[in-house]
Coordinates of C-alpha atoms in Angstrom, one line a residue:
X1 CA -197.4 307.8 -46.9
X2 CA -199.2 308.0 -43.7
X3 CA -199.1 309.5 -40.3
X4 CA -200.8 309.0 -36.9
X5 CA -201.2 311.0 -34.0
X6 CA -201.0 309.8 -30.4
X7 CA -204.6 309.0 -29.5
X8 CA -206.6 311.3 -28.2
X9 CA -205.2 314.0 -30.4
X10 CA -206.6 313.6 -33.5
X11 CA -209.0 316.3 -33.2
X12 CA -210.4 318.9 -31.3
X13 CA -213.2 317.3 -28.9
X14 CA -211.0 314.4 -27.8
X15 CA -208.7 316.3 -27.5
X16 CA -210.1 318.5 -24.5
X17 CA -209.9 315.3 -22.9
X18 CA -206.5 316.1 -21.9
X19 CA -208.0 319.0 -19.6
X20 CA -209.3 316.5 -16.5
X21 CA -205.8 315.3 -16.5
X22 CA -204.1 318.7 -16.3
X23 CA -207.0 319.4 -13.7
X24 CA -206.1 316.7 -11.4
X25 CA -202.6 318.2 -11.4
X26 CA -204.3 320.7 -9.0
X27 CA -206.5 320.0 -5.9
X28 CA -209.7 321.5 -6.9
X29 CA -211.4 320.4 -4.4
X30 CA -209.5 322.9 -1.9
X31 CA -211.2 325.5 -0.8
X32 CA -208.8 328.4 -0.9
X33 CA -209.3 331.2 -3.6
X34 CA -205.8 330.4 -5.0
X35 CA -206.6 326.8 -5.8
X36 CA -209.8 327.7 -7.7
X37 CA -208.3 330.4 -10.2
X38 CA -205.3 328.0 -10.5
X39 CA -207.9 325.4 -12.1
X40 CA -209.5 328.1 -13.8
X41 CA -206.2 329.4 -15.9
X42 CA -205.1 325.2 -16.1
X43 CA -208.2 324.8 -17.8
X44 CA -207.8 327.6 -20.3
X45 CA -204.3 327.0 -20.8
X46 CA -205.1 323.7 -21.7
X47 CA -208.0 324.7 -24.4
X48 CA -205.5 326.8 -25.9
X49 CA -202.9 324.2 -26.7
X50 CA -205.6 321.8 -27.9
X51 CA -206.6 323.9 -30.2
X52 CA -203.5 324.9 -31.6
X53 CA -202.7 321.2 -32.0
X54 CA -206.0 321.4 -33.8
X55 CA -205.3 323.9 -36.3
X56 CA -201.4 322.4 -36.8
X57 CA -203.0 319.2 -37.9
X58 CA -205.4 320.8 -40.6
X59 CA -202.8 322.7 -41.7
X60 CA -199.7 320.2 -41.9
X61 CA -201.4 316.5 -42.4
X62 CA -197.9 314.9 -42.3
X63 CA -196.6 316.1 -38.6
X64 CA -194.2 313.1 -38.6
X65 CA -191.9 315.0 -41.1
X66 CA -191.3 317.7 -38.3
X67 CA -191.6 315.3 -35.1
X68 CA -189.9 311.9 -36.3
X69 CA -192.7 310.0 -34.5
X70 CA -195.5 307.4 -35.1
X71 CA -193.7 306.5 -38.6
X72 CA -196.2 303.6 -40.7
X73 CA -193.6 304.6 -43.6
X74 CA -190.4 304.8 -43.2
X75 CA -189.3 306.6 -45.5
X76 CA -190.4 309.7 -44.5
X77 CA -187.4 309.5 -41.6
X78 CA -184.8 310.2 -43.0
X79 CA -182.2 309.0 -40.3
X80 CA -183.2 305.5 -40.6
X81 CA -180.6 302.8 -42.5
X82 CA -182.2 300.0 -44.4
X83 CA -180.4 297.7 -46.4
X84 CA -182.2 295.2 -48.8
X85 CA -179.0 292.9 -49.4
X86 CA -175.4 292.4 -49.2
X87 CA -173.4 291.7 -51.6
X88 CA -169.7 290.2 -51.8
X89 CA -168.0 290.8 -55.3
X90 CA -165.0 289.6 -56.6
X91 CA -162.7 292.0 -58.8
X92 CA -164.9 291.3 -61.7
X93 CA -167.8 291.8 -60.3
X94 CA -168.6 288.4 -60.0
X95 CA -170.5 287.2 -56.2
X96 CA -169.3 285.5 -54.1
X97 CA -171.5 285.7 -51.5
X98 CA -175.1 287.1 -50.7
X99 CA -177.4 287.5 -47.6
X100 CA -180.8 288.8 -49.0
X101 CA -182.9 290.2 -46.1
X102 CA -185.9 292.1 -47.2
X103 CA -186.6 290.4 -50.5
X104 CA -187.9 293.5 -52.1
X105 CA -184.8 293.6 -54.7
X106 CA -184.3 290.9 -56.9
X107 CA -180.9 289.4 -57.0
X108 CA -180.7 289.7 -60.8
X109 CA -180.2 293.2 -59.7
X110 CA -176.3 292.9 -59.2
X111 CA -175.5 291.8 -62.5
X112 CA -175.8 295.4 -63.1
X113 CA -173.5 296.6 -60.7
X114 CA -169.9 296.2 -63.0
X115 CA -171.6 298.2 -65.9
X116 CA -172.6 301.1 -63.6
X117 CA -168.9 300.8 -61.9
X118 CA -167.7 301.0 -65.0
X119 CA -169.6 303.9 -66.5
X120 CA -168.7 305.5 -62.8
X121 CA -164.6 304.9 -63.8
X122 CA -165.1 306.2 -67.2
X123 CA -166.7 309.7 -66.0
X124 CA -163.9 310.2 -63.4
X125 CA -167.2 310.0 -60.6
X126 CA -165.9 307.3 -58.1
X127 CA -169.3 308.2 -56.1
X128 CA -169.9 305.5 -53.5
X129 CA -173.9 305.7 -54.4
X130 CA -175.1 304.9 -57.7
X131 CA -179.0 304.8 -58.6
X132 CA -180.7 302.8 -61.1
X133 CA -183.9 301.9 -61.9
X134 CA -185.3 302.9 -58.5
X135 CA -182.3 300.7 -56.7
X136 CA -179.4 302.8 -54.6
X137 CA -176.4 300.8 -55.1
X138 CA -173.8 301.7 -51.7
X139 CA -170.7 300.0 -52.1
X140 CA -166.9 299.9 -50.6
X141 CA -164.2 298.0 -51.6
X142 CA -161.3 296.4 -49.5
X143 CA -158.5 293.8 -50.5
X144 CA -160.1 293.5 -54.3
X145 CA -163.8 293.0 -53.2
X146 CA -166.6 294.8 -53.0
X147 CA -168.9 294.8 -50.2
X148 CA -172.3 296.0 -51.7
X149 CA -175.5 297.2 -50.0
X150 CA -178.8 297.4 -52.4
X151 CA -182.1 298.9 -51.0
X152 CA -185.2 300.6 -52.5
X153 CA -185.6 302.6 -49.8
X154 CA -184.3 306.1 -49.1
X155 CA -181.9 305.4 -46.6
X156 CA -179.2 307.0 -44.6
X157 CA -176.3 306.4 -46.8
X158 CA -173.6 307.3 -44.8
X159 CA -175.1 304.7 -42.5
X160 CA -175.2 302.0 -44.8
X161 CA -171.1 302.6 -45.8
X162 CA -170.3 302.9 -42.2
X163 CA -172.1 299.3 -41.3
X164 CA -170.1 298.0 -44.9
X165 CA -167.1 299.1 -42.6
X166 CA -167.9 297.0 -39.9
X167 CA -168.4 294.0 -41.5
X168 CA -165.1 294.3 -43.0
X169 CA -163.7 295.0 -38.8
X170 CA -166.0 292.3 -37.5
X171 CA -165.1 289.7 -40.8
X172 CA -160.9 290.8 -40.0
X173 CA -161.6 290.2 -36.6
X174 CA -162.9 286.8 -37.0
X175 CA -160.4 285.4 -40.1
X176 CA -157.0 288.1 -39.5
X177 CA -157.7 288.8 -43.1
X178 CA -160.5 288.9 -45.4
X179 CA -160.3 288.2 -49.1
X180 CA -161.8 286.2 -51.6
X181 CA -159.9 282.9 -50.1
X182 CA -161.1 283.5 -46.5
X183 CA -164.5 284.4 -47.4
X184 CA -164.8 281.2 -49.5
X185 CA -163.7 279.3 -46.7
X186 CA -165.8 281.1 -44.4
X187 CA -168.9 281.3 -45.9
X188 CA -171.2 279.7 -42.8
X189 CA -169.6 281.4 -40.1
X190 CA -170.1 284.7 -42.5
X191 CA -174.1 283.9 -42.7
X192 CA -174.3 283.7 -39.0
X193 CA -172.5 287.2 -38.5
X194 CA -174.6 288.5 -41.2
X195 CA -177.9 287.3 -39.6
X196 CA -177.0 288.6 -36.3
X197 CA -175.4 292.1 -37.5
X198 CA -178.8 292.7 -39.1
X199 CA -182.6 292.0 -39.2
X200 CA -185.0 292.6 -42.0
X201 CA -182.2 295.2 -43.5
X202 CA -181.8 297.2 -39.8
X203 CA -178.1 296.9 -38.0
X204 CA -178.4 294.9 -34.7
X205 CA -175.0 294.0 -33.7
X206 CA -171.5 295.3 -34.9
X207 CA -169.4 294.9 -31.6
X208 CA -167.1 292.1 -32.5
X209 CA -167.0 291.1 -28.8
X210 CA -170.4 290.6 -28.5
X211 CA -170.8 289.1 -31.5
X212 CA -168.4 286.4 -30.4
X213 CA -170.4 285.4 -27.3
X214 CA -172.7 284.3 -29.6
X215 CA -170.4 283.0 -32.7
X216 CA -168.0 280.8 -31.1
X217 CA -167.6 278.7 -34.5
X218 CA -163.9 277.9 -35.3
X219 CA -163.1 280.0 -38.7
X220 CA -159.7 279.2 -41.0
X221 CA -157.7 282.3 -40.6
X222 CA -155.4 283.3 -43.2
X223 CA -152.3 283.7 -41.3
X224 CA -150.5 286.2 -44.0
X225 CA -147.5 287.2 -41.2
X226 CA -146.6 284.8 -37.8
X227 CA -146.2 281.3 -39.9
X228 CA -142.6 280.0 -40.1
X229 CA -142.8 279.7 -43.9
X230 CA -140.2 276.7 -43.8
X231 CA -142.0 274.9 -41.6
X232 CA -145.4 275.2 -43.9
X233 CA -143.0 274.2 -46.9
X234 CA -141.2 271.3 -45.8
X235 CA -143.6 268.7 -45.3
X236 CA -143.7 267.8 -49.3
X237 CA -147.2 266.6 -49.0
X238 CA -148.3 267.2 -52.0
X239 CA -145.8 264.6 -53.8
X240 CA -145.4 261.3 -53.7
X241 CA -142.3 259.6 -53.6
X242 CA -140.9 256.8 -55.7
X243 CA -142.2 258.6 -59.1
X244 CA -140.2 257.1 -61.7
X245 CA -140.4 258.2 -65.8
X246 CA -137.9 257.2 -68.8
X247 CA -138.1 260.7 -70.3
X248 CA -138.0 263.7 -67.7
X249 CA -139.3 266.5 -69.1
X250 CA -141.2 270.0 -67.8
X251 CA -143.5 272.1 -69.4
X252 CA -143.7 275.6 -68.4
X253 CA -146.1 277.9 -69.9
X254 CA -146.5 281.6 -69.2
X255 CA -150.0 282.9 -70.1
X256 CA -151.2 286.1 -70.1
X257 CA -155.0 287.3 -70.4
X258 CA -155.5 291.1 -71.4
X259 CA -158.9 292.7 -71.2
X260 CA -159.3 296.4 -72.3
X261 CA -161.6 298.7 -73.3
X262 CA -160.9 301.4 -76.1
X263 CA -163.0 304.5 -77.1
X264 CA -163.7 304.5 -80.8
X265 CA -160.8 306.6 -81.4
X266 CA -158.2 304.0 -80.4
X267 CA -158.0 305.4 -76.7
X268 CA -157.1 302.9 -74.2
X269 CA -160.1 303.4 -71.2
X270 CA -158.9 300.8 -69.1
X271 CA -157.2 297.4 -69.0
X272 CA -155.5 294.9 -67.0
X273 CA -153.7 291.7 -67.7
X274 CA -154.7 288.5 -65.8
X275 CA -151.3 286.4 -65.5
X276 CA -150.4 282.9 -64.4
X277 CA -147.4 280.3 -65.1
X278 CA -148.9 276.9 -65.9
X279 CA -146.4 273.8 -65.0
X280 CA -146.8 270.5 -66.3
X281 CA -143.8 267.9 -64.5
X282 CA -142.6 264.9 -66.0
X283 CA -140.2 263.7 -63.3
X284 CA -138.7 261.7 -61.5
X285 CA -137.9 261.1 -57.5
X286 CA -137.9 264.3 -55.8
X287 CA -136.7 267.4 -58.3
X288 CA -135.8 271.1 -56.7
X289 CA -136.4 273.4 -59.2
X290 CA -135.1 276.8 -59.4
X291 CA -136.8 279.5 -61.2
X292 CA -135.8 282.7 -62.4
X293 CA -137.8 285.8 -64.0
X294 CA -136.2 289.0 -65.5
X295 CA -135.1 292.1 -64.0
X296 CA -136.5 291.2 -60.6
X297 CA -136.3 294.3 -58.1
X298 CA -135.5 293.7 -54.7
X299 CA -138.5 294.4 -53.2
X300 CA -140.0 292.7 -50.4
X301 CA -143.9 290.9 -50.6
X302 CA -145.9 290.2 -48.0
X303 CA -146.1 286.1 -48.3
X304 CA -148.8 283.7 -47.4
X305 CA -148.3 280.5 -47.1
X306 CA -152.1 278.7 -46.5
X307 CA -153.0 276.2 -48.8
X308 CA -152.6 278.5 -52.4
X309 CA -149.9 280.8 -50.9
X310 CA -150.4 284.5 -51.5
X311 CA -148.8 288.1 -51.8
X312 CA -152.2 289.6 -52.1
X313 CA -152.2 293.3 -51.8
X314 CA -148.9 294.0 -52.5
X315 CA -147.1 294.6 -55.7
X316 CA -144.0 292.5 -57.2
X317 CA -142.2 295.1 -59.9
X318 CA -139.8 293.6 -62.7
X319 CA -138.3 295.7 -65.3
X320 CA -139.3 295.5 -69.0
X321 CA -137.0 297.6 -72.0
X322 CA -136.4 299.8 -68.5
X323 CA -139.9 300.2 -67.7
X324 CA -141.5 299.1 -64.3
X325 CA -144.2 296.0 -64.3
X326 CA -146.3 296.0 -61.0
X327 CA -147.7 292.3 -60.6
X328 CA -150.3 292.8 -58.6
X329 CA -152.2 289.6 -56.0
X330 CA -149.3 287.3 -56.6
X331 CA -150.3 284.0 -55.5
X332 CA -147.7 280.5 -55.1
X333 CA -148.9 277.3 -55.3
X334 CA -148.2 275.5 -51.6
X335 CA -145.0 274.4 -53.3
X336 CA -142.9 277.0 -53.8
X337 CA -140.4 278.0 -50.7
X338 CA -141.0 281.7 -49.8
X339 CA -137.8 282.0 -47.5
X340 CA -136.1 282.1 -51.1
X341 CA -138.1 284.1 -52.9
X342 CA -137.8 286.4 -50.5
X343 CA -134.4 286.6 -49.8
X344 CA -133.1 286.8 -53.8
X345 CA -136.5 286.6 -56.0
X346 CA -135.6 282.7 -56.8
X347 CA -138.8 280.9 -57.4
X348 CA -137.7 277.3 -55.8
X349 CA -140.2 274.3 -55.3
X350 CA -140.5 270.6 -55.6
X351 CA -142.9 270.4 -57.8
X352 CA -146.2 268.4 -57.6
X353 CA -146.9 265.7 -60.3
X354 CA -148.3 266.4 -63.5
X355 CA -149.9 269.5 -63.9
X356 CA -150.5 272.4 -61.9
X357 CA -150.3 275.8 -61.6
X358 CA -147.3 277.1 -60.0
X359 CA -148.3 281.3 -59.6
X360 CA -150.9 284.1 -60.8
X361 CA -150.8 287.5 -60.7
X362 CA -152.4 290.6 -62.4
X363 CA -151.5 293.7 -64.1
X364 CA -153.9 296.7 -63.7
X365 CA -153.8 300.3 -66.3
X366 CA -150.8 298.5 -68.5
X367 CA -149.0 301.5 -70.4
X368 CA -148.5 299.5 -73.9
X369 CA -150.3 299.0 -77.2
X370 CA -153.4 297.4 -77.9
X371 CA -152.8 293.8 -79.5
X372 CA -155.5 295.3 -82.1
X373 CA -156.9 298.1 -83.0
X374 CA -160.1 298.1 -85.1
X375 CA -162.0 300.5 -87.0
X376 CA -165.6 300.3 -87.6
X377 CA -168.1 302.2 -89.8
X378 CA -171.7 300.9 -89.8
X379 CA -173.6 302.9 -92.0
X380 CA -177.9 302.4 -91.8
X381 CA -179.2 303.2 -96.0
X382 CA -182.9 304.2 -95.8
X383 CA -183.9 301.7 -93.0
X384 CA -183.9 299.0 -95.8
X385 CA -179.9 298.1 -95.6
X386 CA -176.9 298.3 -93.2
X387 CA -173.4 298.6 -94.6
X388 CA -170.3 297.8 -92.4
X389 CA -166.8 298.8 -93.4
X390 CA -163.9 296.9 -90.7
X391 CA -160.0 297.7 -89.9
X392 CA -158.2 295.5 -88.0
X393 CA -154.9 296.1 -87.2
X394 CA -152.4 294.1 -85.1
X395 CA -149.8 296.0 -83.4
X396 CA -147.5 293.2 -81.6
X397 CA -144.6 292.3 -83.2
X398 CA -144.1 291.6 -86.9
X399 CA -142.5 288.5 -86.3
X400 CA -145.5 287.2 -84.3
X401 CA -148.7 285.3 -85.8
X402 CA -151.7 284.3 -84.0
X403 CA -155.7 283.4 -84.4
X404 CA -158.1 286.0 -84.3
X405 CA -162.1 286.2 -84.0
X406 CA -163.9 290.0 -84.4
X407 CA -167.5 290.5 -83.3
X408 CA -169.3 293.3 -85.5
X409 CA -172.7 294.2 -83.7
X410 CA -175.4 294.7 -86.6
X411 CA -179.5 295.3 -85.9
X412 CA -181.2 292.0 -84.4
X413 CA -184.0 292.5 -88.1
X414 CA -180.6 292.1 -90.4
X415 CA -180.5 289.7 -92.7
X416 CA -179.4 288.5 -96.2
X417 CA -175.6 289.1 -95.9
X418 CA -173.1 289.6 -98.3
X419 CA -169.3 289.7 -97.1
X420 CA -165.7 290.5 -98.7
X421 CA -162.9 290.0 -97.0
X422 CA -159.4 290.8 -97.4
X423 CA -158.3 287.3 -95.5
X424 CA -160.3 284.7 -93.5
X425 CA -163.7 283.9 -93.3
X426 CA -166.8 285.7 -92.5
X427 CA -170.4 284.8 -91.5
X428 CA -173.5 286.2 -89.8
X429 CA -174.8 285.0 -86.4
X430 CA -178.1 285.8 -85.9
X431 CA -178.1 284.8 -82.5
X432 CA -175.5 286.8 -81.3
X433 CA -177.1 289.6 -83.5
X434 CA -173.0 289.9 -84.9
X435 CA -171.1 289.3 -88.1
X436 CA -168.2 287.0 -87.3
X437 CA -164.4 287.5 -88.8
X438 CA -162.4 284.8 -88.7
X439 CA -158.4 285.4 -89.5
X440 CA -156.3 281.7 -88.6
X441 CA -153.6 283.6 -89.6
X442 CA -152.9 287.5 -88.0
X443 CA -149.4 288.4 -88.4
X444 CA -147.9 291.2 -86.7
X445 CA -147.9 294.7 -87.8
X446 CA -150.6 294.1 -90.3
X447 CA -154.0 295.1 -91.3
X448 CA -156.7 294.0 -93.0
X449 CA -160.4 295.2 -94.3
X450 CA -163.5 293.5 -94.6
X451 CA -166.8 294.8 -95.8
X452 CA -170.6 293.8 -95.4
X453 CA -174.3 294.7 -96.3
X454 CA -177.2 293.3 -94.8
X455 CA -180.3 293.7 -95.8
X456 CA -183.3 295.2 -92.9
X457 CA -186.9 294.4 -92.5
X458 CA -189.6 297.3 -93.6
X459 CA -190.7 297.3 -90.0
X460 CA -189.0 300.2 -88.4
X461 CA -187.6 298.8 -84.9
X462 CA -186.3 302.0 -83.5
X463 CA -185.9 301.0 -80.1
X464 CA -183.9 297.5 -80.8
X465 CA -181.8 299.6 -83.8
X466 CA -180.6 302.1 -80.8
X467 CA -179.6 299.3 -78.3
X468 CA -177.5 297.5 -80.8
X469 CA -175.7 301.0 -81.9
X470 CA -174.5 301.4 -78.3
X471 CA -172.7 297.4 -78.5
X472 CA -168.9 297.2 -78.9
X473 CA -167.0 295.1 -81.0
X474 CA -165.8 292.4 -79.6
X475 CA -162.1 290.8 -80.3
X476 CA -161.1 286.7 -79.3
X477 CA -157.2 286.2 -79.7
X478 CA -154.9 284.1 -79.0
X479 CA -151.0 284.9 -79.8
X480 CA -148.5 282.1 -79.1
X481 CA -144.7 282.7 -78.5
X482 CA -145.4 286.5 -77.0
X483 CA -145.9 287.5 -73.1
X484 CA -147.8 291.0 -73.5
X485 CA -146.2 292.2 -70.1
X486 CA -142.7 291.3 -70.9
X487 CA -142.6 289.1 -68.4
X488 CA -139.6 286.4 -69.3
X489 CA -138.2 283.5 -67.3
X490 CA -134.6 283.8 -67.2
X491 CA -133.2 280.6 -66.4
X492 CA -135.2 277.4 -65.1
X493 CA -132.7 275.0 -63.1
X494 CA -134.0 271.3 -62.7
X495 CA -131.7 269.2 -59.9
X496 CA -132.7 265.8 -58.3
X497 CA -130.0 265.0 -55.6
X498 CA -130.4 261.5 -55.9
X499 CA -130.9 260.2 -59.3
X500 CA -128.8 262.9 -61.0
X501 CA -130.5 262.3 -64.4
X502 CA -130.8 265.0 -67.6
X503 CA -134.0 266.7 -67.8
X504 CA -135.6 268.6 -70.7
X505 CA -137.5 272.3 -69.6
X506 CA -139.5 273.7 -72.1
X507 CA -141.2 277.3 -71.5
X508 CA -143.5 278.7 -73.7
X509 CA -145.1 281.9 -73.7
X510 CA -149.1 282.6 -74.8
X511 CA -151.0 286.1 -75.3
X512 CA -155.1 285.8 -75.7
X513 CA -158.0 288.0 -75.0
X514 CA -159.6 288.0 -71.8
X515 CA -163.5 287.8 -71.4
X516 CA -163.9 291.5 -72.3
X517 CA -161.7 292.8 -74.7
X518 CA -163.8 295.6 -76.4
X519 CA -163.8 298.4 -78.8
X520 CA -166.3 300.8 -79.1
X521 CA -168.0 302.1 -81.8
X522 CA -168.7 305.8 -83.3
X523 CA -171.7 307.1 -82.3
X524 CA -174.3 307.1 -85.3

């Protein structure tokens, strides 16, 4: 860190330069009395204050900290807001969108960001600043995003969430809403705002007004409130008429995600369930359907009806065994008629074609039982052998089967295995430094063991040993016949006004893991 002085001042003979130009202040050249012992006392005066800005610059070398001025580093401010990047996350975590301005943070560096949010949620810190490795991570979330902000720098950070704030007003005031849809549909109209509202990671322009004297690009708004939803609905685009088959049949499948993460004790940490209802049509002519799903309440969404129609943001709540469900970001496909839905919770829709997807919703801190539980004891002999003890235990219902896959973290220098299991099959996967268990079979309200020792290398790898003791198991599922929400269609009504023919629904119902479905272990 370095600091300059105004020339002139940078020590104590240039310095006295500054007495001429306190001296011409004052006509020496008169020749009263007054006038000469004015230049007299001007002169001394200024030879004092030289040379106590002499002795304050041997004695503080950094003056900027106390003055704020002639800054080559800026980090020595501490008012100033720099941002290295921006960031656009989904839900997951996942970009969608990035503006990199500075280029000293590599964009690997986000990947990062849902571990630390995580860790965050788990502590009960929801601190909008997280630091790691020597990058600030400032973040705010809004309709299921999150609008990120990464700099090396020690910036303002208050500063840095209130420009996040305006993007969000400047983005709303450009698209009505903004959302993963509008910001995918957006996303060159978004990098000219961005490149506007800030240079080299410093906030230019956030007055949406202004900014729109220069940004005059048309942008699709998500119009979520002032569309006549019959009118969006009644143009059936999407079909074609004069669809003829000898069988009609439909296929309606209800499948539900769950990802969770439980402490070692069984403890449920968090978990949500990713929903959606899968149609596949085998029709004829030009088929209403009607739709019903259990206990609905009659509780009013917020509809959308732009290309996927959406309730995102508010909550649909049906009744399971007396229980609330909150469906959270409901989405239609284009198809379905909101006027109904709204008006009695009937799903109704012509329905496209062969397959589609008719809705999707999600379920966030579900109050229910794991689908498994598992139980894991790895036990580390003399650093020349690993023994690993399993539990698994399903806790759906006993009349219930499905497939199921566990992934056992063991130390990347493992090898020659030897297994025993109490049903399926089991093998090491080196790559994936994890013992597999395989069970085609689970049924419900059972449990099963398996055992394992694995041999270790006489090289002691401390460092590699610790990182794979901190590694969850892992758990891939898939149970058929079972909706882990309790979400169950009621009735499914299949009409074609014309051709009046007999059609065969089918719904099934399917329960699987999600991408992170996670136990952890005991600490060694």
């Amino acid at each position: 860190m370095t600091c300059k002085w105004p020339s002139g001042l940078t020590s104590l003979p240039s310095s006295i330069q500054i007495i001429p130009v306190i001296a011409q202040i004052i006509d020496i050249n008169c020749h009263s009395r007054l006038a000469i012992i004015s230049s007299l006392f001007a002169i001394i005066l200024a030879s004092i204050i030289a040379g106590i800005i002499y002795l304050f610059s041997l004695l503080c070398p950094s003056p900027s900290r106390y003055f704020g001025i002639y800054l080559e580093d800026v980090d020595v401010w501490p008012y100033i807001m720099v941002a290295s990047a921006i960031f656009f996350l989904d839900s997951h975590g996942k970009p969608l969108l990035s503006r990199n301005y500075r280029g000293d943070v590599p964009v690997s560096a986000v990947e990062h960001f849902p571990r630390l949010l995580m860790e965050a949620e788990e502590s009960s810190s929801y601190e909008p600043c997280i630091t790691f490795e020597g990058i600030n991570y400032m973040y705010i979330t809004h309709n299921n995003i999150y609008v990120l902000a990464l700099s090396r720098r020690n910036s303002n950070a208050a500063s840095v969430l209130l420009f996040l704030h305006h993007i969000i007003d400047v983005f709303t005031d450009y698209f009505k809403e903004v959302q993963e849809e509008s910001i995918r549909d957006n996303f060159v109209i978004i990098y000219e705002l961005l490149d506007e509202m800030m240079d080299f990671g410093h906030p230019q322009i956030t007055d949406p007004k202004i900014l729109q004297e220069y940004i005059t690009q048309e942008s699709h708004e998500l119009d979520i409130s002032g569309r006549n939803s019959s009118v969006v609905t009644s143009a059936i685009s999407w079909r074609p008429e004069g669809i003829h088959y000898k069988k009609n049949e439909l296929f309606l499948d209800v499948v539900e995600s769950l990802n969770i993460l439980m402490s070692s004790d069984g403890k449920v940490i968090r978990s949500e369930i990713q929903g959606k209802v899968n149609v596949n049509a085998y029709l004829s002519g030009m088929p209403i359907l009607k739709l019903g799903l259990n206990e609905s309440e009659r509780k009013k969404i917020a509809s959308q009806a732009n290309g996927n129609t959406s309730t995102t943001g508010a909550n649909h709540s049906t009744s399971r065994r007396k229980k609330d469900i909150n469906l959270e970001d409901v989405k239609f496909h284009q198809c379905v008629q909101l006027e109904e839905f709204e008006k009695d919770r009937t799903i109704s829709f012509v329905p496209p074609d062969g397959k589609f997807e008719l809705m999707n919703y999600r379920i966030r801190n579900f109050n229910a039982k794991p689908m498994f539980l598992v139980t894991a004891d790895v036990d580390v002999k003399s650093h020349s052998r690993v023994l690993v003890s399993v539990k698994a235990t399903s806790q759906y219902r006993k009349r219930s089967s499905g497939t199921a896959e566990f992934f056992i973290p063991v130390p990347p220098d493992a090898d020659s295995p030897k297994f025993k299991a109490d049903v399926g099959t089991v093998v090491y996967a080196p790559e994936k430094n994890a013992i597999v268990w395989r069970i085609k079979q689970f049924g419900g309200g059972q449990s099963y063991r398996m055992t394992a020792q694995l041999q270790l290398s006489s090289i002691d790898n401390t460092e590699d040993r610790a990182r794979y003791s901190n590694q969850p198991v892992y758990v891939k599922f898939e149970v058929p016949y079972f909706a882990v929400s309790g979400l169950q269609v009621r009735y499914l009504k299949i009409t074609e006004p014309v051709l009046k023919y007999q059609s065969f629904p089918w719904v099934r119902y399917l329960t699987k893991s999600g991408d992170d479905y996670a136990i952890r272990l005991p600490k060694a």
